[in-house]
Short mmCIF file of C-alpha atoms in Angstrom, two decimals:
data_model
loop_
_atom_site.label_atom_id
_atom_site.label_comp_id
_atom_site.label_asym_id
_atom_site.label_seq_id
_atom_site.Cartn_x
_atom_site.Cartn_y
_atom_site.Cartn_z
CA UNK A 145 -13.78 -37.61 -38.25
CA UNK A 146 -12.19 -40.29 -36.17
CA UNK A 147 -8.51 -39.54 -37.71
CA UNK A 148 -9.08 -35.73 -36.88
CA UNK A 149 -10.15 -36.32 -33.12
CA UNK A 150 -7.41 -38.85 -32.58
CA UNK A 151 -4.75 -36.39 -33.83
CA UNK A 152 -6.20 -33.80 -31.62
CA UNK A 153 -6.16 -35.77 -28.54
CA UNK A 154 -2.63 -37.18 -29.60
CA UNK A 155 -1.42 -33.59 -29.87
CA UNK A 156 -2.58 -32.34 -26.35
CA UNK A 157 -1.42 -35.61 -24.65
CA UNK A 158 2.09 -36.17 -26.02
CA UNK A 159 3.28 -32.52 -26.60
CA UNK A 160 4.24 -32.38 -22.51
CA UNK A 161 5.30 -35.91 -21.93
CA UNK A 162 8.23 -37.96 -22.84
CA UNK A 163 7.28 -41.35 -23.86
CA UNK A 164 9.69 -44.30 -23.87
CA UNK A 165 10.11 -46.54 -27.13
CA UNK A 166 8.76 -49.98 -26.95
CA UNK A 167 11.35 -51.39 -29.51
CA UNK A 168 14.49 -50.13 -30.54
CA UNK A 169 14.25 -50.16 -34.54
CA UNK A 170 16.82 -47.86 -36.20
CA UNK A 171 14.71 -46.06 -38.93
CA UNK A 172 17.08 -44.47 -41.39
CA UNK A 173 14.62 -42.65 -43.68
CA UNK A 174 14.86 -38.92 -43.67
CA UNK A 175 12.64 -36.20 -44.94
CA UNK A 176 14.89 -35.62 -47.90
CA UNK A 177 14.74 -38.88 -48.92
CA UNK A 178 10.93 -38.86 -48.87
CA UNK A 179 10.63 -35.60 -50.83
CA UNK A 180 12.81 -37.64 -53.65
CA UNK A 181 10.62 -40.32 -53.45
CA UNK A 182 7.71 -38.14 -53.60
CA UNK A 183 8.96 -36.67 -57.17
CA UNK A 184 10.10 -40.23 -58.37
CA UNK A 185 6.46 -41.50 -57.75
CA UNK A 186 4.55 -38.82 -59.25
CA UNK A 187 4.66 -40.48 -62.53
CA UNK A 188 4.02 -43.93 -61.44
CA UNK A 189 0.68 -45.86 -61.06
CA UNK A 190 0.00 -46.60 -57.58
CA UNK A 191 -2.18 -48.22 -55.89
CA UNK A 192 -3.74 -45.58 -53.57
CA UNK A 193 -5.50 -48.06 -51.47
CA UNK A 194 -2.43 -49.90 -50.31
CA UNK A 195 -0.94 -46.38 -49.14
CA UNK A 196 -4.11 -45.72 -47.00
CA UNK A 197 -3.88 -49.19 -45.64
CA UNK A 198 -0.15 -48.55 -44.55
CA UNK A 199 -1.45 -44.97 -42.99
CA UNK A 200 -4.22 -46.45 -41.21
CA UNK A 201 -2.08 -49.51 -39.84
CA UNK A 202 0.37 -46.78 -38.63
CA UNK A 203 -2.28 -45.09 -36.67
CA UNK A 204 -3.28 -48.34 -35.22
CA UNK A 205 0.27 -48.71 -34.12
CA UNK A 206 0.41 -45.35 -32.42
CA UNK A 207 -2.75 -46.03 -30.59
CA UNK A 208 -1.17 -49.13 -29.14
CA UNK A 209 1.68 -47.21 -28.15
CA UNK A 210 4.14 -49.02 -30.90
CA UNK A 211 5.69 -45.88 -32.23
CA UNK A 212 8.73 -47.42 -33.92
CA UNK A 213 6.20 -49.95 -35.91
CA UNK A 214 4.04 -46.82 -36.77
CA UNK A 215 7.06 -45.00 -38.35
CA UNK A 216 7.67 -47.93 -40.74
CA UNK A 217 4.00 -48.15 -41.71
CA UNK A 218 3.68 -44.24 -42.10
CA UNK A 219 7.12 -44.44 -44.47
CA UNK A 220 5.52 -47.34 -46.47
CA UNK A 221 2.59 -45.02 -46.92
CA UNK A 222 4.94 -42.56 -48.28
CA UNK A 223 6.53 -45.07 -50.69
CA UNK A 224 3.21 -46.06 -52.10
CA UNK A 225 2.80 -42.34 -52.82
CA UNK A 226 0.60 -41.41 -49.70
CA UNK A 227 2.07 -37.95 -49.51
CA UNK A 228 0.32 -35.60 -47.19
CA UNK A 229 1.12 -33.24 -44.31
CA UNK A 230 -0.82 -35.30 -41.97
CA UNK A 231 1.60 -38.28 -42.40
CA UNK A 232 4.72 -36.40 -41.82
CA UNK A 233 2.78 -34.71 -38.81
CA UNK A 234 2.05 -38.35 -37.49
CA UNK A 235 5.95 -39.50 -38.01
CA UNK A 236 7.09 -36.50 -36.08
CA UNK A 237 4.60 -37.10 -33.16
CA UNK A 238 6.20 -40.85 -32.99
CA UNK A 239 9.87 -39.68 -33.29
CA UNK A 240 8.87 -37.30 -30.30
CA UNK A 241 7.39 -40.22 -28.30
CA UNK A 242 10.49 -42.29 -28.60
CA UNK A 243 12.88 -39.57 -27.87
CA UNK A 244 14.23 -38.81 -31.14
CA UNK A 245 13.59 -35.01 -30.96
CA UNK A 246 15.80 -33.77 -33.79
CA UNK A 247 13.77 -36.11 -36.18
CA UNK A 248 10.55 -35.23 -34.74
CA UNK A 249 11.59 -31.47 -35.56
CA UNK A 250 12.58 -32.39 -38.93
CA UNK A 251 9.59 -34.10 -39.99
CA UNK A 252 7.43 -31.59 -37.86
CA UNK A 253 8.94 -28.77 -40.40
CA UNK A 254 8.08 -31.11 -43.48
CA UNK A 255 4.55 -31.25 -42.40
CA UNK A 256 4.32 -27.44 -42.48
CA UNK A 257 6.36 -27.14 -45.72
CA UNK A 258 3.69 -29.65 -47.02
CA UNK A 259 0.58 -28.01 -45.59
CA UNK A 260 1.21 -24.77 -44.83
CA UNK A 261 -2.38 -23.83 -44.11
CA UNK A 262 -2.97 -26.35 -41.32
CA UNK A 263 -1.89 -24.04 -38.21
CA UNK A 264 -2.09 -27.39 -35.86
CA UNK A 265 1.19 -28.34 -37.52
CA UNK A 266 2.85 -25.02 -36.64
CA UNK A 267 1.27 -24.97 -33.05
CA UNK A 268 2.51 -28.57 -32.31
CA UNK A 269 5.83 -27.39 -33.53
CA UNK A 270 5.98 -24.47 -31.49
CA UNK A 271 5.26 -26.76 -28.33
CA UNK A 272 7.95 -28.95 -29.03
CA UNK A 273 10.44 -26.07 -29.29
CA UNK A 274 8.91 -25.11 -26.03
CA UNK A 275 9.59 -28.29 -24.53
CA UNK A 276 13.13 -28.38 -25.60
CA UNK A 277 13.52 -24.87 -24.27
CA UNK A 278 14.27 -23.38 -27.98
CA UNK A 279 12.12 -20.54 -26.56
CA UNK A 280 13.16 -18.12 -29.39
CA UNK A 281 12.38 -20.71 -32.15
CA UNK A 282 9.03 -21.36 -30.50
CA UNK A 283 8.26 -17.46 -30.32
CA UNK A 284 8.97 -17.24 -34.24
CA UNK A 285 6.43 -20.16 -35.01
CA UNK A 286 3.70 -18.56 -32.73
CA UNK A 287 4.31 -15.02 -34.22
CA UNK A 288 3.81 -16.63 -37.39
CA UNK A 289 0.57 -18.51 -36.59
CA UNK A 290 -0.95 -15.27 -35.14
CA UNK A 291 -0.12 -13.31 -38.06
CA UNK A 292 -1.85 -15.70 -40.39
CA UNK A 293 -4.90 -16.38 -38.55
CA UNK A 294 -7.65 -14.05 -36.88
CA UNK A 295 -9.19 -16.34 -34.58
CA UNK A 296 -5.63 -16.34 -32.66
CA UNK A 297 -6.12 -15.55 -29.04
CA UNK A 298 -4.96 -18.91 -27.40
CA UNK A 299 -1.89 -18.37 -29.47
CA UNK A 300 -1.13 -14.83 -28.51
CA UNK A 301 -1.66 -15.91 -24.67
CA UNK A 302 1.28 -18.07 -25.60
CA UNK A 303 3.32 -15.95 -27.24
CA UNK A 304 2.73 -13.65 -23.69
CA UNK A 305 3.75 -16.56 -21.93
CA UNK A 306 7.19 -16.68 -24.11
CA UNK A 307 7.85 -13.00 -23.85
CA UNK A 308 7.64 -13.24 -20.03
CA UNK A 309 9.80 -16.21 -20.29
CA UNK A 310 12.42 -14.23 -22.22
CA UNK A 311 11.93 -11.32 -19.70
CA UNK A 312 10.25 -8.97 -22.16
CA UNK A 313 8.10 -8.11 -19.49
CA UNK A 314 6.33 -5.00 -21.80
CA UNK A 315 5.66 -7.16 -24.68
CA UNK A 316 4.47 -10.12 -22.74
CA UNK A 317 1.60 -7.42 -21.11
CA UNK A 318 0.50 -6.39 -24.71
CA UNK A 319 0.33 -9.92 -25.90
CA UNK A 320 -1.99 -11.20 -22.86
CA UNK A 321 -4.12 -7.97 -23.27
CA UNK A 322 -4.50 -8.62 -26.86
CA UNK A 323 -5.46 -12.18 -26.48
CA UNK A 324 -8.10 -10.63 -24.07
CA UNK A 325 -9.17 -8.40 -26.51
CA UNK A 326 -9.56 -11.06 -29.05
CA UNK A 327 -11.69 -13.30 -26.87
CA UNK A 328 -13.27 -11.83 -23.70
CA UNK A 329 -13.59 -15.03 -22.06
CA UNK A 330 -9.92 -15.37 -21.83
CA UNK A 331 -10.02 -13.66 -18.75
CA UNK A 332 -7.33 -15.64 -17.28
CA UNK A 333 -4.95 -13.62 -19.86
CA UNK A 334 -5.81 -10.54 -18.06
CA UNK A 335 -5.19 -12.33 -14.54
CA UNK A 336 -1.63 -13.55 -15.80
CA UNK A 337 -1.09 -10.17 -17.08
CA UNK A 338 -1.90 -8.88 -13.62
CA UNK A 339 0.25 -11.04 -11.89
CA UNK A 340 2.97 -10.33 -14.02
CA UNK A 341 2.67 -6.51 -13.83
CA UNK A 342 2.39 -6.38 -9.95
CA UNK A 343 5.39 -8.80 -9.61
CA UNK A 344 7.68 -6.66 -11.85
CA UNK A 345 6.01 -3.36 -10.53
CA UNK A 346 5.29 -2.34 -13.99
CA UNK A 347 4.27 1.19 -14.50
CA UNK A 348 0.98 0.15 -16.24
CA UNK A 349 0.13 -2.03 -13.37
CA UNK A 350 -2.79 -0.26 -12.24
CA UNK A 351 -4.15 0.18 -15.79
CA UNK A 352 -4.34 -3.54 -16.21
CA UNK A 353 -5.75 -4.21 -12.79
CA UNK A 354 -8.43 -1.67 -13.72
CA UNK A 355 -9.11 -3.41 -16.80
CA UNK A 356 -9.09 -7.09 -15.00
CA UNK A 357 -11.74 -5.58 -12.67
CA UNK A 358 -13.94 -4.01 -15.39
CA UNK A 359 -14.29 -7.44 -17.08
CA UNK A 360 -15.55 -8.94 -13.83
CA UNK A 361 -16.84 -6.18 -11.51
CA UNK A 362 -18.40 -8.22 -9.14
CA UNK A 363 -15.11 -10.41 -8.06
CA UNK A 364 -13.51 -9.25 -4.72
CA UNK A 365 -10.22 -10.61 -5.50
CA UNK A 366 -9.97 -8.28 -8.53
CA UNK A 367 -11.14 -5.44 -6.61
CA UNK A 368 -8.36 -6.12 -3.73
CA UNK A 369 -5.75 -6.44 -6.47
CA UNK A 370 -6.53 -3.19 -7.85
CA UNK A 371 -6.56 -1.37 -4.71
CA UNK A 372 -3.23 -2.72 -4.08
CA UNK A 373 -1.82 -1.59 -7.27
CA UNK A 374 -2.58 2.02 -6.74
CA UNK A 375 0.28 4.51 -6.20
CA UNK A 376 0.35 6.51 -3.21
CA UNK A 377 -1.50 9.45 -4.55
CA UNK A 378 -3.26 11.18 -7.70
CA UNK A 379 -5.70 8.15 -7.74
CA UNK A 380 -9.06 10.17 -7.84
CA UNK A 381 -10.14 10.19 -11.50
CA UNK A 382 -9.36 6.61 -11.60
CA UNK A 383 -11.41 5.78 -8.33
CA UNK A 384 -14.16 7.96 -9.01
CA UNK A 385 -14.79 6.30 -12.56
CA UNK A 386 -15.07 2.99 -10.82
CA UNK A 387 -17.17 4.01 -8.09
CA UNK A 388 -19.78 5.41 -10.66
CA UNK A 389 -20.06 1.98 -12.54
CA UNK A 390 -23.22 0.43 -11.05
CA UNK A 391 -21.57 -3.15 -11.62
CA UNK A 392 -18.69 -2.21 -9.30
CA UNK A 393 -20.73 -1.00 -6.82
CA UNK A 394 -22.28 -4.42 -6.34
CA UNK A 395 -18.73 -5.88 -5.67
CA UNK A 396 -18.91 -7.18 -1.66
CA UNK A 397 -15.99 -5.34 -1.15
CA UNK A 398 -16.99 -1.78 -2.60
CA UNK A 399 -16.09 -0.47 0.72
CA UNK A 400 -12.65 -1.04 0.17
CA UNK A 401 -12.75 1.30 -2.90
CA UNK A 402 -14.77 3.72 -0.63
CA UNK A 403 -11.89 3.64 1.89
CA UNK A 404 -9.26 4.50 -0.85
CA UNK A 405 -11.11 7.18 -2.33
CA UNK A 406 -11.79 8.38 1.40
CA UNK A 407 -8.09 8.36 2.03
CA UNK A 408 -7.27 10.07 -1.52
CA UNK A 409 -9.55 12.99 -0.51
CA UNK A 410 -8.22 13.27 2.82
CA UNK A 411 -4.45 13.59 1.66
CA UNK A 412 -5.68 16.25 -1.03
CA UNK A 413 -7.38 18.22 1.80
CA UNK A 414 -10.77 17.57 0.97
CA UNK A 415 -11.88 16.45 4.58
CA UNK A 416 -15.63 16.56 3.93
CA UNK A 417 -15.43 14.40 0.76
CA UNK A 418 -13.30 12.18 2.71
CA UNK A 419 -15.81 11.92 5.57
CA UNK A 420 -18.59 11.22 3.08
CA UNK A 421 -16.49 8.02 1.35
CA UNK A 422 -15.75 6.70 4.92
CA UNK A 423 -19.43 7.07 6.03
CA UNK A 424 -20.16 5.11 2.90
CA UNK A 425 -17.71 2.48 3.56
CA UNK A 426 -18.94 1.85 6.99
CA UNK A 427 -22.78 1.60 5.47
CA UNK A 428 -21.04 -1.37 3.49
CA UNK A 429 -19.21 -2.79 6.16
CA UNK A 430 -20.03 -1.39 9.65
CA UNK A 431 -16.98 -2.83 11.05
CA UNK A 432 -14.28 -1.87 8.64
CA UNK A 433 -11.36 -0.69 10.70
CA UNK A 434 -9.63 1.35 8.30
CA UNK A 435 -12.83 3.67 7.99
CA UNK A 436 -13.54 3.50 11.69
CA UNK A 437 -9.94 4.92 12.26
CA UNK A 438 -9.72 7.39 9.89
CA UNK A 439 -13.56 8.75 10.52
CA UNK A 440 -12.63 9.32 13.79
CA UNK A 441 -9.61 11.20 12.81
CA UNK A 442 -11.42 13.36 10.50
CA UNK A 443 -14.50 14.02 13.04
CA UNK A 444 -11.47 15.49 15.37
CA UNK A 445 -10.12 17.39 12.66
CA UNK A 446 -13.54 19.02 12.04
CA UNK A 447 -13.65 19.65 15.75
CA UNK A 448 -16.63 17.09 15.95
CA UNK A 449 -14.90 15.46 19.25
CA UNK A 450 -18.04 14.02 20.46
CA UNK A 451 -18.65 12.02 17.20
CA UNK A 452 -15.00 11.06 16.99
CA UNK A 453 -15.16 9.45 20.37
CA UNK A 454 -18.33 7.61 19.59
CA UNK A 455 -16.55 6.13 16.22
CA UNK A 456 -13.38 5.35 18.47
CA UNK A 457 -15.36 3.68 20.94
CA UNK A 458 -17.07 1.55 18.35
CA UNK A 459 -13.68 0.91 17.10
CA UNK A 460 -12.33 -0.43 20.65
CA UNK A 461 -15.69 -2.55 21.12
CA UNK A 462 -15.13 -4.37 17.64
CA UNK A 463 -11.29 -4.79 17.77
CA UNK A 464 -10.62 -4.33 21.56
CA UNK A 465 -6.81 -5.74 20.77
CA UNK A 466 -5.80 -2.83 18.60
CA UNK A 467 -4.36 0.47 19.84
CA UNK A 468 -5.89 2.70 17.16
CA UNK A 469 -9.45 3.17 18.90
CA UNK A 470 -7.79 3.66 22.12
CA UNK A 471 -5.54 6.32 20.82
CA UNK A 472 -8.16 8.52 18.81
CA UNK A 473 -10.32 8.33 21.95
CA UNK A 474 -7.66 9.55 24.33
CA UNK A 475 -6.48 12.29 21.78
CA UNK A 476 -10.09 13.67 21.34
CA UNK A 477 -10.59 13.48 25.41
CA UNK A 478 -7.35 15.77 25.77
CA UNK A 479 -8.74 18.02 23.09
CA UNK A 480 -11.82 18.55 25.07
CA UNK A 481 -9.60 18.82 28.40
CA UNK A 482 -11.37 15.99 30.08
CA UNK A 483 -8.26 14.90 31.40
CA UNK A 484 -9.67 12.40 33.92
CA UNK A 485 -11.48 10.45 31.37
CA UNK A 486 -8.35 10.65 29.14
CA UNK A 487 -6.53 9.30 31.90
CA UNK A 488 -8.94 6.22 32.76
CA UNK A 489 -8.90 5.02 29.03
CA UNK A 490 -5.22 5.64 28.91
CA UNK A 491 -4.82 3.28 31.88
CA UNK A 492 -7.19 0.63 30.69
CA UNK A 493 -5.33 0.38 27.14
CA UNK A 494 -1.99 0.21 29.04
CA UNK A 495 -3.19 -3.13 30.53
CA UNK A 496 -3.16 -4.11 26.83
CA UNK A 497 -0.22 -2.26 25.29
CA UNK A 498 2.48 -1.59 28.39
CA UNK A 499 5.01 -0.44 26.01
CA UNK A 500 3.22 1.49 23.81
CA UNK A 501 4.92 5.14 23.54
CA UNK A 502 1.77 7.44 22.21
CA UNK A 503 -0.28 5.84 25.15
CA UNK A 504 2.22 6.66 27.98
CA UNK A 505 3.08 10.04 26.52
CA UNK A 506 -0.44 10.85 26.55
CA UNK A 507 -0.72 9.89 30.24
CA UNK A 508 2.18 12.21 30.82
CA UNK A 509 -0.06 15.03 29.29
CA UNK A 510 -2.93 14.05 30.98
CA UNK A 511 -1.38 13.75 34.66
CA UNK A 512 0.43 17.13 33.82
CA UNK A 513 -2.59 18.94 33.08
CA UNK A 514 -4.29 17.88 36.24
CA UNK A 515 -1.23 19.13 38.08
CA UNK A 516 -0.40 15.50 39.29
CA UNK A 517 3.26 16.03 38.57
CA UNK A 518 4.78 13.05 40.01
CA UNK A 519 2.62 10.69 37.91
CA UNK A 520 3.37 13.07 35.11
CA UNK A 521 7.24 12.62 35.31
CA UNK A 522 6.67 8.83 35.49
CA UNK A 523 4.77 8.25 32.34
CA UNK A 524 6.90 10.96 30.47
CA UNK A 525 10.21 9.15 31.60
CA UNK A 526 8.61 5.48 30.38
CA UNK A 527 7.74 7.08 27.16
CA UNK A 528 11.24 8.67 26.78
CA UNK A 529 13.04 5.10 27.78
CA UNK A 530 10.57 3.47 24.82
CA UNK A 531 11.74 6.36 22.42
CA UNK A 532 15.04 7.90 23.70
CA UNK A 533 14.50 10.18 20.44
CA UNK A 534 11.28 11.89 21.53
CA UNK A 535 11.85 15.43 21.52
CA UNK A 536 8.19 15.79 22.59
CA UNK A 537 8.84 13.22 25.65
CA UNK A 538 11.93 15.14 26.35
CA UNK A 539 9.76 18.43 26.51
CA UNK A 540 7.39 16.95 28.66
CA UNK A 541 9.87 15.13 31.21
CA UNK A 542 11.46 18.57 31.64
CA UNK A 543 8.37 20.48 32.60
CA UNK A 544 7.47 17.74 34.79
CA UNK A 545 11.18 17.71 36.48
CA UNK A 546 10.67 21.51 36.91
CA UNK A 547 7.32 21.43 38.50
CA UNK A 548 8.82 18.83 41.04
CA UNK A 549 11.71 20.57 41.78
CA UNK A 550 14.28 18.56 40.00
CA UNK A 551 16.25 21.48 38.41
CA UNK A 552 19.51 19.99 37.84
CA UNK A 553 17.59 17.05 35.68
CA UNK A 554 15.50 19.65 33.88
CA UNK A 555 18.31 21.88 32.96
CA UNK A 556 20.03 18.96 31.76
CA UNK A 557 17.25 18.03 29.41
CA UNK A 558 16.83 21.49 27.82
CA UNK A 559 20.50 21.71 27.43
CA UNK A 560 20.25 18.25 25.25
CA UNK A 561 17.23 19.67 23.58
CA UNK A 562 19.43 22.80 22.42
CA UNK A 563 22.25 20.60 21.74
CA UNK A 564 20.07 18.75 19.20
CA UNK A 565 18.39 21.67 17.49
CA UNK A 566 19.63 24.91 17.77
CA UNK A 567 16.46 26.31 16.62
CA UNK A 568 14.27 24.50 18.99
CA UNK A 569 12.47 27.57 20.12
CA UNK A 570 10.37 25.61 22.79
CA UNK A 571 13.40 24.53 24.76
CA UNK A 572 15.14 28.12 24.94
CA UNK A 573 11.51 29.66 26.34
CA UNK A 574 11.02 26.97 28.70
CA UNK A 575 14.44 26.83 30.24
CA UNK A 576 14.05 30.68 30.42
CA UNK A 577 10.61 30.62 32.26
CA UNK A 578 12.05 27.62 34.59
CA UNK A 579 15.15 30.07 35.52
CA UNK A 580 13.12 33.26 36.29
CA UNK A 581 10.37 31.09 38.22
CA UNK A 582 12.79 30.30 40.45
CA UNK A 583 14.86 33.86 40.31
CA UNK A 584 18.22 32.25 39.02
CA UNK A 585 20.17 33.53 36.63
CA UNK A 586 17.78 36.16 35.35
CA UNK A 587 20.29 37.76 32.98
CA UNK A 588 21.14 34.11 30.97
CA UNK A 589 17.07 33.62 31.12
CA UNK A 590 16.48 36.77 29.22
CA UNK A 591 19.11 35.76 26.58
CA UNK A 592 17.26 32.37 26.50
CA UNK A 593 13.84 34.15 25.91
CA UNK A 594 15.22 36.68 23.17
CA UNK A 595 16.53 33.45 21.44
CA UNK A 596 13.07 31.92 21.51
CA UNK A 597 11.67 35.33 20.51
CA UNK A 598 14.06 35.52 17.37
CA UNK A 599 13.07 32.17 16.41
CA UNK A 600 9.09 32.45 17.01
CA UNK A 601 8.23 36.12 17.28
CA UNK A 602 4.39 35.70 17.38
CA UNK A 603 4.11 33.02 19.85
CA UNK A 604 1.78 34.14 22.83
CA UNK A 605 4.00 31.89 25.79
CA UNK A 606 7.12 33.22 24.47
CA UNK A 607 6.24 36.81 24.45
CA UNK A 608 4.82 36.26 27.98
CA UNK A 609 8.18 34.70 29.16
CA UNK A 610 10.28 37.52 27.90
CA UNK A 611 7.73 40.24 29.52
CA UNK A 612 7.79 38.44 32.64
CA UNK A 613 11.81 38.25 32.60
CA UNK A 614 11.47 42.37 32.05
CA UNK A 615 9.22 42.57 35.18
CA UNK A 616 11.67 40.70 37.20
CA UNK A 617 14.39 42.99 35.95
CA UNK A 618 12.05 46.13 36.81
CA UNK A 619 11.68 47.00 33.36
CA UNK A 620 7.79 47.46 33.70
CA UNK A 621 7.37 49.08 30.24
CA UNK A 622 8.92 46.60 28.30
CA UNK A 623 7.24 43.85 30.69
CA UNK A 624 3.79 45.52 29.63
CA UNK A 625 4.57 45.76 25.90
CA UNK A 626 5.58 42.00 25.55
CA UNK A 627 2.72 40.45 27.69
CA UNK A 628 0.01 42.93 26.04
CA UNK A 629 1.44 41.45 22.54
CA UNK A 630 1.06 37.93 24.11
CA UNK A 631 -2.59 38.63 25.09
CA UNK A 632 -3.20 39.99 21.43
CA UNK A 633 -2.09 36.52 20.19
CA UNK A 634 -3.68 34.58 22.76
CA UNK A 635 -6.08 35.70 25.57
CA UNK A 636 -6.87 32.15 26.80
CA UNK A 637 -4.04 31.28 29.28
CA UNK A 638 -5.22 32.32 32.90
CA UNK A 639 -1.33 32.30 33.97
CA UNK A 640 -0.59 35.54 31.12
CA UNK A 641 -3.51 37.18 32.08
CA UNK A 642 -2.38 37.27 35.68
CA UNK A 643 1.29 38.18 34.77
CA UNK A 644 -0.30 41.31 32.89
CA UNK A 645 -2.38 42.05 35.83
CA UNK A 646 0.77 42.08 38.14
CA UNK A 647 2.29 44.25 35.73
CA UNK A 648 -0.59 46.89 35.85
CA UNK A 649 -0.54 46.49 39.58
CA UNK A 650 3.44 47.60 39.60
CA UNK A 651 2.61 50.55 37.17
CA UNK A 652 -0.06 51.57 39.66
CA UNK A 653 -3.00 50.99 37.44
CA UNK A 654 -5.07 48.98 39.61
CA UNK A 655 -8.57 48.92 38.29
CA UNK A 656 -7.50 47.61 34.78
CA UNK A 657 -5.37 44.92 36.54
CA UNK A 658 -8.20 43.70 38.36
CA UNK A 659 -9.87 43.46 35.04
CA UNK A 660 -7.46 41.03 33.51
CA UNK A 661 -7.16 39.05 37.37
CA UNK A 662 -10.86 38.66 37.38
CA UNK A 663 -10.60 37.49 33.43
CA UNK A 664 -7.95 34.82 34.58
CA UNK A 665 -10.28 33.61 37.24
CA UNK A 666 -12.77 33.09 35.03
CA UNK A 667 -10.48 30.59 33.24
CA UNK A 668 -8.90 28.98 36.69
CA UNK A 669 -11.79 29.24 39.22
CA UNK A 670 -10.12 26.93 41.22
CA UNK A 671 -7.09 29.44 41.74
CA UNK A 672 -7.73 30.43 45.45
CA UNK A 673 -4.40 32.44 45.51
CA UNK A 674 -5.66 34.63 42.43
CA UNK A 675 -8.98 34.68 44.52
CA UNK A 676 -7.47 36.25 47.42
CA UNK A 677 -5.03 38.79 45.30
CA UNK A 678 -8.47 40.10 43.93
CA UNK A 679 -10.22 40.52 47.31
CA UNK A 680 -6.98 42.09 48.67
CA UNK A 681 -7.00 44.70 46.09
CA UNK A 682 -10.48 45.48 45.98
CA UNK A 683 -10.38 46.37 49.70
CA UNK A 684 -7.80 48.70 49.21
#
């Protein structure tokens, strides 16, 4: 028992070290000589006790670190007929410690030949090959051991390492998983497989990470790794299976899985399910910034603007240095046409993010919508300076220039927009409307408007523009036709309704005109000019 214990400890210790010999004794005996002597002594009468004594002395010298003397004692034991795999194995270990690696390998092979049922000899030799960087030989040795023995989880693990070192990633991942399948306590094998699969961007990364997570469902690191291994889409089945696992639901970071599932449903157009999972995420962790951001977006998509703002405000309160909460709140306020509040929040956020494109652009929209065109021009210009390729900012600035009667600048922006994209219907339309409003180049304005209609024939503002141009040209029937069609597609514009009333007045259809004037006034109650127009026609 003591010998076995000693051999185990020695094996673990010296395989990875390179000891220095304590004396330089030249040992000339070889395995072949010993084999011949083994045959010669087989018919002799030998005192076994002498051979055993030499062997025990050899072990003693090994313990003392006198490996050269130990070799002599072991060889004397062999001379006396004490032949065994353990003696050859011990000599192999001693040669290894005095850095005579070729002899160590020779005796290691002899130990295996003498006792091929002792896998420790094969494992030891395999590790020596690893230390000598002879990985292919090491691999052959460990594969032979794995095929011979059933309880081989550790050996399969080592084979996985060797395959990885030899850049055979596919095989390495197979062996790591086989090691875990043999011994479920060897979760380290799955960890290494997971790391390798992620590092190599392997096609089976998700499968391996899922297996690792199921091996220890409550481990937050494993859950995070699994989520990171997920591809961009088509993960619903995998994630649904996991969230139905009671053990995984106890994971402290289960909210991340809910987030991923919510995101997947959102990308697949299932907004209601996405909403549900983001809400679940916040029940687990009420300060999850990912869930707060997307839930605010979802509420806005569902036209639940007040709820969207509440979530955005919570996002802002928890993470005041992050722009996403402010952006969501501003967009909801703009959608609700609460422009003053949108301006207030935008200016507040600009103190933190002065060079943020979106916030400057939204301020331009809000000021334009409140007819503060000087301010609108300023913020549209700043947003375009931040992103000089932004088509939206160019459109906004062009409209602000137009309102501020900087027509040379607005015309140039429209020309630039059309040059960039000859299918920009909005640029054609807005340029046309600007020209007709200032009574310039009406025929050219008609050409631009016709192009806009050709590109987008069912857009209400474009139909109104061309109708209004025909009105200016005196073609009242065409004007009525186009503006009436514009109202069919959208009857929420006070400007379009007033235009239609003007056309009806010109056609001497006063009573019907008053109906549309009054509808326009309901939408734009502060329009004093329209009120006076209505009064003047009612008094006629």
